[in-house]
CSV table of C-alpha atoms and ligand atoms in Angstrom, one decimal:
chain,number,residue,atom,x,y,z
S,1,UNK,CA,-54.7,-112.5,11.4
S,2,UNK,CA,-52.4,-114.7,13.3
S,3,UNK,CA,-48.7,-114.3,12.4
S,4,UNK,CA,-47.0,-117.7,12.4
S,5,UNK,CA,-43.5,-118.2,13.8
S,6,UNK,CA,-40.9,-118.4,11.1
S,7,UNK,CA,-37.4,-119.3,10.1
S,8,UNK,CA,-35.6,-117.5,7.3
S,9,UNK,CA,-32.4,-118.7,5.8
S,10,UNK,CA,-31.9,-116.4,2.8
S,11,UNK,CA,-32.0,-112.7,3.7
S,12,UNK,CA,-29.5,-110.0,2.5
S,13,UNK,CA,-28.8,-107.6,5.3
S,14,UNK,CA,-27.8,-104.8,2.9
S,15,UNK,CA,-31.0,-105.2,0.9
S,16,UNK,CA,-33.4,-104.9,3.8
S,17,UNK,CA,-33.2,-101.3,5.1
S,18,UNK,CA,-36.4,-99.7,6.2
S,19,UNK,CA,-37.0,-96.0,5.3
S,20,UNK,CA,-36.7,-95.3,9.0
S,21,UNK,CA,-33.0,-96.3,9.1
S,22,UNK,CA,-32.2,-94.9,5.7
S,23,UNK,CA,-33.5,-91.4,6.8
S,24,UNK,CA,-31.6,-91.8,10.0
S,25,UNK,CA,-28.3,-92.5,8.1
S,26,UNK,CA,-29.0,-89.7,5.5
S,27,UNK,CA,-31.7,-87.2,6.3
S,28,UNK,CA,-31.5,-85.8,2.8
S,29,UNK,CA,-33.2,-88.9,1.3
S,30,UNK,CA,-36.9,-88.4,1.0
S,31,UNK,CA,-39.4,-91.3,1.1
S,32,UNK,CA,-40.1,-90.8,-2.6
S,33,UNK,CA,-36.4,-91.1,-3.4
S,34,UNK,CA,-36.2,-94.2,-1.1
S,35,UNK,CA,-39.0,-95.9,-3.0
S,36,UNK,CA,-37.4,-95.1,-6.3
S,37,UNK,CA,-33.8,-96.0,-5.5
S,38,UNK,CA,-34.0,-98.7,-2.9
S,39,UNK,CA,-37.0,-100.6,-4.1
S,40,UNK,CA,-36.9,-102.3,-7.5
S,41,UNK,CA,-39.9,-102.3,-9.9
S,42,UNK,CA,-42.3,-105.2,-9.4
S,43,UNK,CA,-41.0,-106.6,-12.7
S,44,UNK,CA,-37.3,-106.1,-13.6
S,45,UNK,CA,-36.0,-107.2,-17.0
S,46,UNK,CA,-33.2,-109.2,-15.3
S,47,UNK,CA,-31.4,-110.1,-12.1
S,48,UNK,CA,-28.8,-107.4,-13.2
S,49,UNK,CA,-31.5,-104.7,-13.2
S,50,UNK,CA,-32.7,-105.8,-9.7
S,51,UNK,CA,-29.1,-105.9,-8.3
S,52,UNK,CA,-28.6,-102.3,-9.5
S,53,UNK,CA,-30.8,-101.2,-6.6
S,54,UNK,CA,-28.4,-102.6,-4.0
S,55,UNK,CA,-25.5,-100.1,-3.9
S,56,UNK,CA,-27.7,-97.3,-2.6
S,57,UNK,CA,-27.8,-99.1,0.8
S,58,UNK,CA,-24.2,-100.3,0.9
S,59,UNK,CA,-23.1,-96.7,0.4
S,60,UNK,CA,-24.8,-95.8,3.6
S,61,UNK,CA,-23.2,-98.7,5.5
S,62,UNK,CA,-19.6,-97.6,5.7
S,63,UNK,CA,-19.1,-97.1,9.4
S,64,UNK,CA,-19.4,-99.3,12.5
S,65,UNK,CA,-22.3,-97.1,13.8
S,66,UNK,CA,-24.2,-97.3,10.5
S,67,UNK,CA,-23.7,-101.1,10.4
S,68,UNK,CA,-25.1,-101.4,13.9
S,69,UNK,CA,-28.2,-99.3,13.1
S,70,UNK,CA,-28.9,-101.4,10.0
S,71,UNK,CA,-28.6,-104.6,12.0
S,72,UNK,CA,-30.9,-103.2,14.7
S,73,UNK,CA,-33.4,-102.1,12.0
S,74,UNK,CA,-33.5,-105.6,10.4
S,75,UNK,CA,-34.0,-107.3,13.7
S,76,UNK,CA,-37.0,-105.0,14.4
S,77,UNK,CA,-38.4,-106.2,11.1
S,78,UNK,CA,-37.7,-109.8,11.9
S,79,UNK,CA,-39.4,-109.5,15.3
S,80,UNK,CA,-42.5,-108.0,13.6
S,81,UNK,CA,-42.5,-111.0,11.2
S,82,UNK,CA,-42.5,-113.3,14.3
S,83,UNK,CA,-39.1,-114.8,13.3
S,84,UNK,CA,-37.6,-117.2,15.7
S,85,UNK,CA,-34.4,-117.9,13.7
S,86,UNK,CA,-32.8,-116.0,10.8
S,87,UNK,CA,-29.6,-116.2,8.9
S,88,UNK,CA,-28.5,-112.8,7.6
S,89,UNK,CA,-26.0,-112.5,4.8
S,90,UNK,CA,-23.9,-109.6,3.4
S,91,UNK,CA,-20.6,-109.1,1.6
S,92,UNK,CA,-18.1,-107.6,4.0
S,93,UNK,CA,-15.9,-106.3,1.2
S,94,UNK,CA,-18.7,-103.9,0.1
S,95,UNK,CA,-18.3,-102.0,3.4
S,96,UNK,CA,-14.6,-100.9,3.2
S,97,UNK,CA,-15.0,-97.8,1.0
S,98,UNK,CA,-14.4,-95.3,3.8
S,99,UNK,CA,-11.6,-96.8,5.7
S,100,UNK,CA,-13.1,-99.7,7.7
S,101,UNK,CA,-11.1,-102.9,7.5
S,102,UNK,CA,-13.0,-106.0,6.4
S,103,UNK,CA,-12.3,-107.6,9.8
S,104,UNK,CA,-13.8,-104.5,11.5
S,105,UNK,CA,-16.9,-104.8,9.4
S,106,UNK,CA,-17.4,-108.4,10.4
S,107,UNK,CA,-16.8,-107.6,14.0
S,108,UNK,CA,-19.2,-104.7,14.0
S,109,UNK,CA,-22.1,-106.6,12.4
S,110,UNK,CA,-21.4,-109.6,14.6
S,111,UNK,CA,-21.4,-107.6,17.8
S,112,UNK,CA,-24.6,-105.8,16.8
S,113,UNK,CA,-26.3,-109.1,15.9
S,114,UNK,CA,-25.2,-110.5,19.3
S,115,UNK,CA,-26.9,-107.7,21.1
S,116,UNK,CA,-30.0,-107.9,19.1
S,117,UNK,CA,-30.3,-111.7,19.6
S,118,UNK,CA,-30.2,-111.1,23.3
S,119,UNK,CA,-32.7,-108.2,23.2
S,120,UNK,CA,-35.1,-109.1,20.5
S,121,UNK,CA,-35.2,-112.8,21.4
S,122,UNK,CA,-34.7,-113.8,17.7
S,123,UNK,CA,-31.9,-116.4,17.3
S,124,UNK,CA,-29.6,-115.7,14.3
S,125,UNK,CA,-26.4,-116.5,12.5
S,126,UNK,CA,-24.5,-114.5,9.9
S,127,UNK,CA,-23.3,-115.6,6.5
S,128,UNK,CA,-20.5,-113.8,4.6
S,129,UNK,CA,-20.9,-113.5,0.8
S,130,UNK,CA,-18.3,-113.3,-1.8
S,131,UNK,CA,-19.6,-112.0,-5.2
S,132,UNK,CA,-19.5,-113.4,-8.6
S,133,UNK,CA,-17.4,-110.5,-10.1
S,134,UNK,CA,-14.8,-110.8,-7.3
S,135,UNK,CA,-11.3,-112.2,-7.9
S,136,UNK,CA,-10.0,-115.5,-6.5
S,137,UNK,CA,-8.2,-113.5,-3.8
S,138,UNK,CA,-11.3,-111.5,-2.7
S,139,UNK,CA,-13.2,-114.7,-2.4
S,140,UNK,CA,-10.5,-116.4,-0.4
S,141,UNK,CA,-10.3,-113.3,1.8
S,142,UNK,CA,-14.1,-113.6,2.5
S,143,UNK,CA,-13.7,-117.3,3.3
S,144,UNK,CA,-10.8,-116.5,5.7
S,145,UNK,CA,-13.0,-113.9,7.4
S,146,UNK,CA,-15.5,-116.7,8.2
S,147,UNK,CA,-12.7,-118.9,9.6
S,148,UNK,CA,-11.4,-115.9,11.6
S,149,UNK,CA,-14.9,-115.4,13.2
S,150,UNK,CA,-15.1,-118.9,14.5
S,151,UNK,CA,-16.9,-119.1,17.8
S,152,UNK,CA,-19.0,-116.0,16.9
S,153,UNK,CA,-22.4,-115.7,15.2
S,154,UNK,CA,-20.6,-115.5,11.8
S,155,UNK,CA,-20.6,-119.1,10.6
S,156,UNK,CA,-20.9,-119.5,6.8
S,157,UNK,CA,-19.8,-118.6,3.3
S,158,UNK,CA,-22.0,-117.8,0.3
S,159,UNK,CA,-21.5,-116.6,-3.2
S,160,UNK,CA,-24.0,-114.0,-4.6
S,161,UNK,CA,-24.1,-111.6,-7.5
S,162,UNK,CA,-24.8,-112.0,-11.2
S,163,UNK,CA,-24.4,-115.7,-12.1
S,164,UNK,CA,-25.3,-115.1,-15.7
S,165,UNK,CA,-22.4,-112.7,-16.3
S,166,UNK,CA,-19.5,-114.2,-14.3
S,167,UNK,CA,-18.0,-117.7,-14.1
S,168,UNK,CA,-17.6,-119.8,-11.0
S,169,UNK,CA,-14.0,-121.0,-11.4
S,170,UNK,CA,-12.3,-118.1,-9.6
S,171,UNK,CA,-14.3,-119.0,-6.4
S,172,UNK,CA,-13.5,-122.7,-6.1
S,173,UNK,CA,-10.4,-122.0,-4.0
S,174,UNK,CA,-12.5,-120.2,-1.4
S,175,UNK,CA,-14.9,-123.1,-1.1
S,176,UNK,CA,-12.0,-125.6,-1.0
S,177,UNK,CA,-10.6,-123.6,1.9
S,178,UNK,CA,-14.0,-123.6,3.6
S,179,UNK,CA,-14.4,-127.4,3.2
S,180,UNK,CA,-10.9,-128.0,4.6
S,181,UNK,CA,-11.8,-126.0,7.7
S,182,UNK,CA,-15.3,-127.4,8.2
S,183,UNK,CA,-17.2,-124.1,7.6
S,184,UNK,CA,-20.8,-124.1,6.6
S,185,UNK,CA,-21.5,-123.2,3.0
S,186,UNK,CA,-24.3,-122.2,0.7
S,187,UNK,CA,-24.2,-120.7,-2.8
S,188,UNK,CA,-26.6,-118.8,-5.1
S,189,UNK,CA,-27.3,-120.8,-8.3
S,190,UNK,CA,-30.2,-121.7,-10.6
S,191,UNK,CA,-31.7,-118.2,-10.5
S,192,UNK,CA,-30.4,-116.3,-13.5
S,193,UNK,CA,-28.6,-119.5,-14.7
S,194,UNK,CA,-30.4,-122.7,-15.6
S,195,UNK,CA,-30.2,-126.2,-14.1
S,196,UNK,CA,-26.6,-126.5,-15.4
S,197,UNK,CA,-25.6,-123.7,-13.1
S,198,UNK,CA,-26.9,-125.7,-10.1
S,199,UNK,CA,-25.0,-128.8,-11.4
S,200,UNK,CA,-21.8,-126.8,-11.8
S,201,UNK,CA,-22.1,-125.2,-8.3
S,202,UNK,CA,-22.7,-128.6,-6.6
S,203,UNK,CA,-19.8,-130.1,-8.5
S,204,UNK,CA,-17.3,-127.3,-8.0
S,205,UNK,CA,-18.3,-125.8,-4.7
S,206,UNK,CA,-20.3,-128.6,-3.0
S,207,UNK,CA,-22.3,-126.5,-0.6
S,208,UNK,CA,-25.0,-128.1,1.5
S,209,UNK,CA,-27.6,-125.6,0.4
S,210,UNK,CA,-28.4,-123.7,-2.8
S,211,UNK,CA,-29.7,-120.1,-2.8
S,212,UNK,CA,-32.7,-120.1,-5.1
S,213,UNK,CA,-32.0,-123.2,-7.2
S,214,UNK,CA,-35.5,-122.9,-8.7
S,215,UNK,CA,-34.4,-123.6,-12.2
S,216,UNK,CA,-33.4,-127.1,-11.0
S,217,UNK,CA,-37.0,-127.9,-12.1
S,218,UNK,CA,-35.7,-127.9,-15.7
S,219,UNK,CA,-33.8,-131.2,-15.1
S,220,UNK,CA,-35.5,-134.2,-13.6
S,221,UNK,CA,-32.1,-135.9,-13.0
S,222,UNK,CA,-31.1,-132.8,-10.9
S,223,UNK,CA,-34.3,-133.0,-8.8
S,224,UNK,CA,-33.5,-136.7,-8.1
S,225,UNK,CA,-29.9,-135.7,-7.2
S,226,UNK,CA,-31.1,-132.9,-4.8
S,227,UNK,CA,-33.4,-135.4,-3.0
S,228,UNK,CA,-30.8,-138.1,-2.8
S,229,UNK,CA,-28.1,-135.8,-1.5
S,230,UNK,CA,-30.4,-133.9,0.8
S,231,UNK,CA,-29.5,-130.5,-0.8
S,232,UNK,CA,-31.7,-127.8,0.6
S,233,UNK,CA,-33.1,-125.0,-1.7
S,234,UNK,CA,-33.5,-121.6,-0.2
S,235,UNK,CA,-36.5,-120.4,-2.2
S,236,UNK,CA,-37.5,-116.8,-2.5
S,237,UNK,CA,-40.7,-116.7,-4.5
S,238,UNK,CA,-41.5,-113.0,-5.1
S,239,UNK,CA,-37.9,-112.3,-5.7
S,240,UNK,CA,-37.9,-114.7,-8.6
S,241,UNK,CA,-41.0,-113.1,-10.1
S,242,UNK,CA,-39.4,-109.7,-9.7
S,243,UNK,CA,-36.1,-110.7,-11.5
S,244,UNK,CA,-38.1,-112.4,-14.3
S,245,UNK,CA,-37.0,-115.9,-13.5
S,246,UNK,CA,-40.7,-116.7,-13.4
S,247,UNK,CA,-43.5,-114.8,-15.2
S,248,UNK,CA,-45.8,-115.0,-12.2
S,249,UNK,CA,-46.1,-116.7,-8.8
S,250,UNK,CA,-48.6,-119.2,-10.3
S,251,UNK,CA,-45.8,-120.2,-12.7
S,252,UNK,CA,-43.2,-120.5,-9.9
S,253,UNK,CA,-42.0,-124.1,-9.4
S,254,UNK,CA,-42.1,-123.8,-5.6
S,255,UNK,CA,-45.3,-125.9,-5.3
S,256,UNK,CA,-44.0,-128.5,-7.7
S,257,UNK,CA,-40.6,-128.8,-5.9
S,258,UNK,CA,-42.4,-129.1,-2.6
S,259,UNK,CA,-44.8,-131.8,-3.8
S,260,UNK,CA,-41.9,-133.6,-5.4
S,261,UNK,CA,-40.2,-133.9,-1.9
S,262,UNK,CA,-37.3,-131.5,-2.4
S,263,UNK,CA,-36.1,-130.0,0.9
S,264,UNK,CA,-36.9,-126.2,0.7
S,265,UNK,CA,-37.6,-123.2,2.7
S,266,UNK,CA,-39.5,-119.9,2.0
S,267,UNK,CA,-37.5,-116.7,2.2
S,268,UNK,CA,-37.8,-113.0,1.2
S,269,UNK,CA,-34.2,-112.6,-0.2
S,270,UNK,CA,-34.5,-108.9,0.4
S,271,UNK,CA,-37.1,-107.0,2.3
S,272,UNK,CA,-36.4,-103.6,0.7
S,273,UNK,CA,-35.6,-104.3,-2.9
S,274,UNK,CA,-38.6,-106.7,-3.1
S,275,UNK,CA,-40.7,-104.6,-0.7
S,276,UNK,CA,-41.9,-107.7,1.1
S,277,UNK,CA,-42.1,-109.5,4.4
S,278,UNK,CA,-42.0,-113.3,5.0
S,279,UNK,CA,-45.6,-113.1,6.3
S,280,UNK,CA,-46.5,-111.6,2.9
S,281,UNK,CA,-44.7,-114.4,1.1
S,282,UNK,CA,-46.7,-117.0,3.1
S,283,UNK,CA,-49.9,-115.2,2.3
S,284,UNK,CA,-49.2,-115.2,-1.4
S,285,UNK,CA,-48.4,-119.0,-1.3
S,286,UNK,CA,-51.7,-119.5,0.6
S,287,UNK,CA,-53.6,-117.6,-2.1
S,288,UNK,CA,-51.8,-119.0,-5.1
S,289,UNK,CA,-51.2,-122.6,-4.2
S,290,UNK,CA,-53.7,-123.1,-1.4
S,291,UNK,CA,-50.8,-123.7,1.0
S,292,UNK,CA,-51.9,-124.1,4.6
S,293,UNK,CA,-50.2,-124.5,7.9
S,294,UNK,CA,-49.1,-128.0,7.1
S,295,UNK,CA,-47.0,-126.9,4.1
S,296,UNK,CA,-45.6,-123.9,6.0
S,297,UNK,CA,-44.7,-126.0,9.0
S,298,UNK,CA,-42.9,-128.5,6.8
S,299,UNK,CA,-40.9,-125.7,5.1
S,300,UNK,CA,-39.9,-124.3,8.5
S,301,UNK,CA,-38.9,-127.7,9.7
S,302,UNK,CA,-36.8,-128.3,6.6
S,303,UNK,CA,-35.2,-124.9,7.1
S,304,UNK,CA,-34.4,-125.9,10.6
S,305,UNK,CA,-32.7,-129.1,9.5
S,306,UNK,CA,-30.6,-127.2,6.9
S,307,UNK,CA,-29.8,-124.3,9.3
S,308,UNK,CA,-26.1,-123.5,10.1
S,309,UNK,CA,-26.6,-124.4,13.8
S,310,UNK,CA,-25.5,-127.1,16.2
S,311,UNK,CA,-28.0,-129.8,16.6
S,312,UNK,CA,-28.9,-128.9,20.2
S,313,UNK,CA,-30.0,-125.4,19.0
S,314,UNK,CA,-32.0,-127.0,16.2
S,315,UNK,CA,-33.9,-129.2,18.6
S,316,UNK,CA,-34.7,-126.3,20.8
S,317,UNK,CA,-36.1,-124.2,17.9
S,318,UNK,CA,-37.8,-127.2,16.3
S,319,UNK,CA,-39.7,-127.7,19.6
S,320,UNK,CA,-40.8,-124.1,19.6
S,321,UNK,CA,-42.1,-124.4,16.0
S,322,UNK,CA,-44.0,-127.6,16.6
S,323,UNK,CA,-45.5,-126.2,19.7
S,324,UNK,CA,-46.6,-123.0,18.0
S,325,UNK,CA,-48.0,-124.7,14.9
S,326,UNK,CA,-49.9,-127.3,16.8
S,327,UNK,CA,-51.4,-124.8,19.3
S,328,UNK,CA,-54.1,-124.0,16.7
S,329,UNK,CA,-56.0,-126.5,14.5
S,330,UNK,CA,-54.2,-127.3,11.3
S,331,UNK,CA,-57.3,-126.7,9.1
S,332,UNK,CA,-57.9,-122.9,8.8
H,1,LIG,ZN1,-30.0,-113.8,-2.6
């Protein structure tokens, strides 16, 4: 079956390690252990249970060499998925446990990404995440790291982590800082939290995109607001089923949001914890909602519009998308 070219905006680097790279970083870890520790059950009771699977990987990513191997591993997966552009995100402060400075973490990941972009032919940018449980100062530090990296592949700020358990207020200063310096911004919301968490995030942090945001469907006024303001939702369908935001893909609001005209993209969130690929996400949308090339192309074009890239780059990639999707008949 033909693998369509793709754009992915929401992908956690530290949640996307293949067994190949894990066994290379620690040969003691068996494939069974990898499947048990690194991959979450198909149904978790909550986002918190899902997130509990993440630290296994970050523990392995505490040196420049390890970070480089992980970036190379993820780019291999992206190439296999026929990705033409991806934004990879990670929290640099999770990689300073064994002596690396946060600045060194950012430089190591950025340098590795730069090499992979040249070799794999997959265009990419990097997003630095602060985490919900971090302090005001840790969030500000993360925003400063984005500013410090200006001119490199590291271009944006995100906030991830357990939105149901921790408030947003400590992180406002980091987003204010990012706004003042013209940095790109996205933020996780409307996943474990309801529509009010999306409202709060838009009001207090004012990012141009929302990570997930699927629970916006609970409030018609919010849907209108998203459309009017052109706020893009980075939707990760199977991740939401796994974290019990939706009981099944058939119940997922992605199709309703799409038909309603909300700007959205399709993403994996995490390739290891979810045990998925973007190709698989597309196939499941085709099976569940009878999505065809037309819907997938529009999601990719919307992703391109919302991407953290200069417009000249966007036009170049958009032309590649249009050319590839029109090369075959639209009706499959
Ligand atoms: Zn995420």
